[in-house]
Amino acid sequence: MISIELQFLVAGIIFIIGLIGLMVRRNIIFMLMSMEIMMNAAGMAFLCAASQWFQADGQVMFLFILSIAATEIAIALALVILMYKHFKTVDTKKLNSIQ
Amino acid sequence: MNILFVISAVIAVFSSAMTISRRNAVHALLFMVLSFLAMSMIFYSLGAAYAAILEVIVYAGTIIMFFVFTVMFLNMSVSPEDEKMQTGWKTWVVPTLLGLLLLIGFCISFFTGAEEYIVVKQISAKEVGKLLYTKYVLGVELAGFLLLTGVVGAYYLGRENKRNVHRYLQNIEN
């Protein structure tokens, strides 16, 4: 049996890796990938708690996180394609002008 | 010590770190698939087989497909060095070996009774479904609205702008 502390430690490490990627990378596709990793780690934390206390509520929360992630990525990638059409770049540092 | 959890956790952390540190988007996507598969194995070792299956279908299937479509659409790897890097065997051998390791772990735990690998009690899909349609039915409806919003929003953002030009002006432009 894995202790709950170790499970949350793994979830936290993966979440922080995603956070670092979100802060460091400038390419918007990589930023979205990091966001997906962070959402995945959050869902993993819910599932760890669910398996610790033998409750199915955590899996229900994981399902909600799953639907939110799918919706978010559909809209975000549509926005990325629009951004590429308008600015011809995927670099977020070049989006600093208000037109 | 649950060896399946430890192996999957190490692979998940490693592939997540590789995902955010690659320069080429396609290589990063390869490691991202591996990260999702390793996460799915973690869920399986925690006794949440239903969530593991959904992770493979939704994350490693749908979301990766969105990303691949976008990367191909934007055509981000244009320099010849990237082209050369994409065809080399070094790009796919590490994710493939780690994925094979995950598959071997899954097969061993699945076919050998799995008692010493998955110690915790399984939470079946039946319990999740019962809870989903009694206690959390409002949340399910809200998630349905959210998905509808996603469909409408993605359609609105991705539609082509039709230019309505009069016949007379079309003739002049041509």
CSV table of C-alpha atoms in Angstrom, one decimal:
chain,number,residue,atom,x,y,z
A,1,MET,CA,0.0,0.0,0.0
A,2,ILE,CA,1.4,3.3,-1.1
A,3,SER,CA,1.0,6.0,1.6
A,4,ILE,CA,-1.2,8.9,0.7
A,5,GLU,CA,1.7,11.4,1.3
A,6,LEU,CA,3.7,9.7,-1.5
A,7,GLN,CA,0.7,9.8,-3.9
A,8,PHE,CA,0.1,13.5,-3.2
A,9,LEU,CA,3.8,14.2,-3.5
A,10,VAL,CA,3.8,12.7,-7.0
A,11,ALA,CA,0.7,14.7,-8.0
A,12,GLY,CA,2.3,17.9,-6.6
A,13,ILE,CA,5.6,17.2,-8.5
A,14,ILE,CA,3.7,16.8,-11.8
A,15,PHE,CA,1.6,19.9,-11.1
A,16,ILE,CA,4.7,21.9,-10.4
A,17,ILE,CA,6.4,20.7,-13.6
A,18,GLY,CA,3.3,21.9,-15.5
A,19,LEU,CA,3.5,25.2,-13.6
A,20,ILE,CA,7.1,25.7,-14.5
A,21,GLY,CA,6.4,24.9,-18.1
A,22,LEU,CA,3.6,27.4,-18.1
A,23,MET,CA,5.8,30.1,-16.8
A,24,VAL,CA,9.0,29.4,-18.8
A,25,ARG,CA,7.8,28.6,-22.3
A,26,ARG,CA,6.7,31.3,-24.6
A,27,ASN,CA,5.2,29.1,-27.3
A,28,ILE,CA,1.5,29.0,-26.7
A,29,ILE,CA,1.1,25.4,-27.7
A,30,PHE,CA,3.6,24.4,-25.0
A,31,MET,CA,1.8,26.6,-22.5
A,32,LEU,CA,-1.5,24.7,-23.3
A,33,MET,CA,0.3,21.4,-22.9
A,34,SER,CA,1.6,22.5,-19.5
A,35,MET,CA,-2.0,23.4,-18.6
A,36,GLU,CA,-3.1,19.9,-19.5
A,37,ILE,CA,-0.4,18.4,-17.4
A,38,MET,CA,-1.5,20.5,-14.5
A,39,MET,CA,-5.2,19.5,-14.9
A,40,ASN,CA,-4.1,15.9,-15.1
A,41,ALA,CA,-2.2,16.2,-11.8
A,42,ALA,CA,-5.2,17.8,-10.1
A,43,GLY,CA,-7.4,14.9,-11.2
A,44,MET,CA,-4.8,12.5,-9.9
A,45,ALA,CA,-5.0,14.1,-6.5
A,46,PHE,CA,-8.8,13.6,-6.5
A,47,LEU,CA,-8.3,9.9,-7.4
A,48,CYS,CA,-5.7,9.4,-4.8
A,49,ALA,CA,-8.1,10.7,-2.1
A,50,ALA,CA,-10.8,8.5,-3.6
A,51,SER,CA,-8.7,5.4,-3.3
A,52,GLN,CA,-7.6,6.3,0.2
A,53,TRP,CA,-11.0,6.6,1.6
A,54,PHE,CA,-12.8,4.1,-0.7
A,55,GLN,CA,-15.3,6.7,-1.9
A,56,ALA,CA,-16.4,7.1,-5.5
A,57,ASP,CA,-16.8,10.9,-5.2
A,58,GLY,CA,-13.3,11.5,-6.2
A,59,GLN,CA,-13.8,9.6,-9.5
A,60,VAL,CA,-16.9,11.8,-10.2
A,61,MET,CA,-14.8,14.9,-9.7
A,62,PHE,CA,-12.2,13.4,-12.0
A,63,LEU,CA,-14.9,13.0,-14.7
A,64,PHE,CA,-15.8,16.7,-14.3
A,65,ILE,CA,-12.2,17.7,-14.6
A,66,LEU,CA,-12.0,15.6,-17.7
A,67,SER,CA,-14.9,17.4,-19.4
A,68,ILE,CA,-13.6,20.8,-18.4
A,69,ALA,CA,-10.2,19.9,-19.8
A,70,ALA,CA,-11.7,18.7,-23.1
A,71,THR,CA,-13.8,21.9,-23.5
A,72,GLU,CA,-10.9,24.1,-22.6
A,73,ILE,CA,-8.6,22.6,-25.0
A,74,ALA,CA,-11.1,22.8,-27.9
A,75,ILE,CA,-11.7,26.5,-27.4
A,76,ALA,CA,-8.1,27.3,-26.7
A,77,LEU,CA,-6.8,25.6,-29.8
A,78,ALA,CA,-9.4,27.4,-31.9
A,79,LEU,CA,-8.1,30.7,-30.4
A,80,VAL,CA,-4.5,29.6,-31.2
A,81,ILE,CA,-5.5,29.1,-34.8
A,82,LEU,CA,-7.1,32.5,-34.9
A,83,MET,CA,-4.0,34.0,-33.3
A,84,TYR,CA,-1.8,32.4,-35.9
A,85,LYS,CA,-4.1,33.8,-38.7
A,86,HIS,CA,-3.9,37.3,-37.3
A,87,PHE,CA,-0.4,37.6,-36.1
A,88,LYS,CA,1.5,34.9,-38.0
A,89,THR,CA,3.2,33.7,-34.8
A,90,VAL,CA,2.6,31.5,-31.8
A,91,ASP,CA,5.0,33.4,-29.6
A,92,THR,CA,3.1,35.1,-26.8
A,93,LYS,CA,5.8,37.7,-26.2
A,94,LYS,CA,5.0,39.2,-29.6
A,95,LEU,CA,1.4,39.8,-28.6
A,96,ASN,CA,2.1,42.8,-26.5
A,97,SER,CA,0.5,45.4,-28.7
A,98,ILE,CA,-3.1,46.4,-28.6
A,99,GLN,CA,-4.5,47.1,-32.0
B,1,MET,CA,5.8,-1.1,-1.7
B,2,ASN,CA,3.6,-1.0,-4.8
B,3,ILE,CA,6.2,-1.4,-7.6
B,4,LEU,CA,3.7,-0.7,-10.3
B,5,PHE,CA,2.8,2.7,-8.8
B,6,VAL,CA,6.5,3.6,-8.4
B,7,ILE,CA,7.5,2.7,-11.9
B,8,SER,CA,4.5,4.6,-13.4
B,9,ALA,CA,5.1,7.6,-11.2
B,10,VAL,CA,8.8,7.8,-12.2
B,11,ILE,CA,7.8,7.6,-15.9
B,12,ALA,CA,5.1,10.2,-15.5
B,13,VAL,CA,7.4,12.7,-13.8
B,14,PHE,CA,10.2,12.1,-16.3
B,15,SER,CA,7.9,12.4,-19.4
B,16,SER,CA,6.2,15.5,-18.0
B,17,ALA,CA,9.6,17.1,-17.6
B,18,MET,CA,10.6,16.1,-21.1
B,19,THR,CA,7.3,17.5,-22.5
B,20,ILE,CA,7.9,21.0,-21.3
B,21,SER,CA,11.6,20.9,-22.2
B,22,ARG,CA,11.5,19.8,-25.9
B,23,ARG,CA,12.0,22.3,-28.6
B,24,ASN,CA,10.1,20.4,-31.3
B,25,ALA,CA,6.4,20.3,-30.7
B,26,VAL,CA,6.0,16.8,-32.1
B,27,HIS,CA,8.6,15.4,-29.8
B,28,ALA,CA,6.9,17.0,-26.9
B,29,LEU,CA,3.6,15.5,-28.0
B,30,LEU,CA,5.2,12.0,-28.0
B,31,PHE,CA,6.3,12.5,-24.4
B,32,MET,CA,2.9,13.9,-23.5
B,33,VAL,CA,1.2,10.8,-24.7
B,34,LEU,CA,3.6,8.8,-22.6
B,35,SER,CA,2.9,11.0,-19.6
B,36,PHE,CA,-0.9,10.4,-20.0
B,37,LEU,CA,-0.4,6.6,-20.3
B,38,ALA,CA,1.8,6.6,-17.2
B,39,MET,CA,-0.8,8.6,-15.4
B,40,SER,CA,-3.4,6.0,-16.5
B,41,MET,CA,-1.3,3.3,-15.1
B,42,ILE,CA,-1.1,5.2,-11.8
B,43,PHE,CA,-4.9,5.3,-11.7
B,44,TYR,CA,-5.0,1.6,-12.4
B,45,SER,CA,-2.7,0.8,-9.6
B,46,LEU,CA,-4.8,2.9,-7.3
B,47,GLY,CA,-7.8,0.8,-8.0
B,48,ALA,CA,-9.6,3.3,-10.3
B,49,ALA,CA,-9.8,1.2,-13.5
B,50,TYR,CA,-12.7,3.2,-14.9
B,51,ALA,CA,-10.8,6.5,-14.6
B,52,ALA,CA,-7.7,4.8,-16.2
B,53,ILE,CA,-9.8,3.8,-19.2
B,54,LEU,CA,-11.2,7.3,-19.5
B,55,GLU,CA,-7.8,8.8,-19.2
B,56,VAL,CA,-6.6,6.8,-22.2
B,57,ILE,CA,-9.7,7.6,-24.3
B,58,VAL,CA,-10.1,11.3,-23.5
B,59,TYR,CA,-6.6,12.5,-22.7
B,60,ALA,CA,-4.3,10.2,-24.8
B,61,GLY,CA,-6.9,10.0,-27.5
B,62,THR,CA,-8.9,13.2,-28.0
B,63,ILE,CA,-6.7,15.9,-26.5
B,64,ILE,CA,-3.6,14.6,-28.1
B,65,MET,CA,-5.5,14.5,-31.4
B,66,PHE,CA,-6.5,18.2,-31.0
B,67,PHE,CA,-2.8,19.1,-30.4
B,68,VAL,CA,-1.6,17.0,-33.3
B,69,PHE,CA,-4.1,18.7,-35.6
B,70,THR,CA,-3.1,22.1,-34.5
B,71,VAL,CA,0.6,21.5,-34.8
B,72,MET,CA,0.2,20.1,-38.3
B,73,PHE,CA,-2.1,23.0,-39.2
B,74,LEU,CA,0.3,25.6,-38.0
B,75,ASN,CA,3.3,23.8,-39.5
B,76,MET,CA,5.6,24.8,-36.8
B,77,SER,CA,8.7,22.8,-37.6
B,78,VAL,CA,10.0,24.5,-40.7
B,79,SER,CA,13.8,24.6,-40.4
B,80,PRO,CA,15.8,21.8,-42.0
B,81,GLU,CA,17.4,20.9,-38.7
B,82,ASP,CA,14.0,20.1,-37.3
B,83,GLU,CA,13.3,18.0,-40.4
B,84,LYS,CA,16.4,16.0,-39.9
B,85,MET,CA,15.7,15.6,-36.2
B,86,GLN,CA,12.2,14.2,-36.9
B,87,THR,CA,13.4,11.3,-39.0
B,88,GLY,CA,16.0,10.1,-36.6
B,89,TRP,CA,15.5,7.0,-34.5
B,90,LYS,CA,16.5,8.9,-31.3
B,91,THR,CA,13.2,10.8,-31.2
B,92,TRP,CA,10.9,7.8,-30.8
B,93,VAL,CA,13.1,5.2,-29.1
B,94,VAL,CA,12.9,6.6,-25.6
B,95,PRO,CA,9.1,7.0,-25.5
B,96,THR,CA,8.6,3.6,-27.1
B,97,LEU,CA,10.8,1.8,-24.6
B,98,LEU,CA,9.1,3.5,-21.6
B,99,GLY,CA,5.7,2.8,-23.1
B,100,LEU,CA,6.7,-0.9,-23.4
B,101,LEU,CA,7.8,-0.9,-19.8
B,102,LEU,CA,4.3,0.4,-18.8
B,103,LEU,CA,2.7,-2.3,-21.0
B,104,ILE,CA,4.8,-5.0,-19.4
B,105,GLY,CA,3.9,-3.8,-16.0
B,106,PHE,CA,0.2,-3.7,-16.9
B,107,CYS,CA,0.3,-7.2,-18.4
B,108,ILE,CA,2.0,-8.7,-15.3
B,109,SER,CA,-0.3,-7.1,-12.9
B,110,PHE,CA,-3.4,-7.9,-15.0
B,111,PHE,CA,-2.6,-11.6,-15.7
B,112,THR,CA,-1.1,-12.7,-12.3
B,113,GLY,CA,-4.0,-12.0,-10.0
B,114,ALA,CA,-2.8,-8.5,-9.4
B,115,GLU,CA,-3.2,-8.9,-5.6
B,116,GLU,CA,0.4,-8.0,-4.7
B,117,TYR,CA,0.4,-5.0,-7.2
B,118,ILE,CA,-3.0,-3.5,-6.5
B,119,VAL,CA,-3.7,-3.8,-2.8
B,120,VAL,CA,-6.4,-1.2,-2.5
B,121,LYS,CA,-10.0,-2.0,-3.1
B,122,GLN,CA,-11.3,-1.4,-6.6
B,123,ILE,CA,-14.0,1.3,-7.1
B,124,SER,CA,-16.1,0.0,-9.9
B,125,ALA,CA,-17.7,2.0,-12.6
B,126,LYS,CA,-21.1,1.0,-11.2
B,127,GLU,CA,-20.6,2.9,-8.0
B,128,VAL,CA,-19.4,5.9,-10.0
B,129,GLY,CA,-22.4,5.8,-12.3
B,130,LYS,CA,-24.8,5.5,-9.4
B,131,LEU,CA,-23.3,8.5,-7.6
B,132,LEU,CA,-23.1,10.4,-10.9
B,133,TYR,CA,-26.8,10.2,-11.5
B,134,THR,CA,-28.1,10.7,-7.9
B,135,LYS,CA,-25.9,13.0,-5.9
B,136,TYR,CA,-24.1,14.8,-8.7
B,137,VAL,CA,-26.8,15.0,-11.3
B,138,LEU,CA,-26.8,18.8,-11.3
B,139,GLY,CA,-23.0,18.7,-11.9
B,140,VAL,CA,-23.6,16.4,-14.9
B,141,GLU,CA,-26.1,18.8,-16.4
B,142,LEU,CA,-23.6,21.7,-15.9
B,143,ALA,CA,-20.9,19.6,-17.6
B,144,GLY,CA,-23.3,19.1,-20.5
B,145,PHE,CA,-23.9,22.8,-20.8
B,146,LEU,CA,-20.1,23.3,-20.7
B,147,LEU,CA,-19.6,20.9,-23.5
B,148,LEU,CA,-22.3,22.6,-25.5
B,149,THR,CA,-20.5,25.9,-24.9
B,150,GLY,CA,-17.3,24.3,-26.1
B,151,VAL,CA,-19.0,23.1,-29.4
B,152,VAL,CA,-20.6,26.5,-30.0
B,153,GLY,CA,-17.5,28.5,-29.1
B,154,ALA,CA,-15.2,26.4,-31.2
B,155,TYR,CA,-17.5,26.7,-34.2
B,156,TYR,CA,-17.8,30.4,-33.7
B,157,LEU,CA,-14.1,30.9,-33.5
B,158,GLY,CA,-13.2,28.5,-36.3
B,159,ARG,CA,-15.7,29.6,-38.9
B,160,GLU,CA,-14.7,31.1,-42.2
B,161,ASN,CA,-15.6,34.7,-42.8
B,162,LYS,CA,-17.7,34.9,-45.9
B,163,ARG,CA,-17.1,37.9,-48.0
B,164,ASN,CA,-20.3,39.1,-49.5
B,165,VAL,CA,-19.4,40.9,-52.7
B,166,HIS,CA,-21.8,42.1,-55.3
B,167,ARG,CA,-21.8,40.4,-58.7
B,168,TYR,CA,-20.7,43.7,-60.3
B,169,LEU,CA,-17.7,44.2,-58.0
B,170,GLN,CA,-16.7,40.5,-58.5
B,171,ASN,CA,-16.5,41.1,-62.2
B,172,ILE,CA,-14.3,44.1,-61.6
B,173,GLU,CA,-12.0,42.3,-59.3
B,174,ASN,CA,-11.5,39.5,-61.7
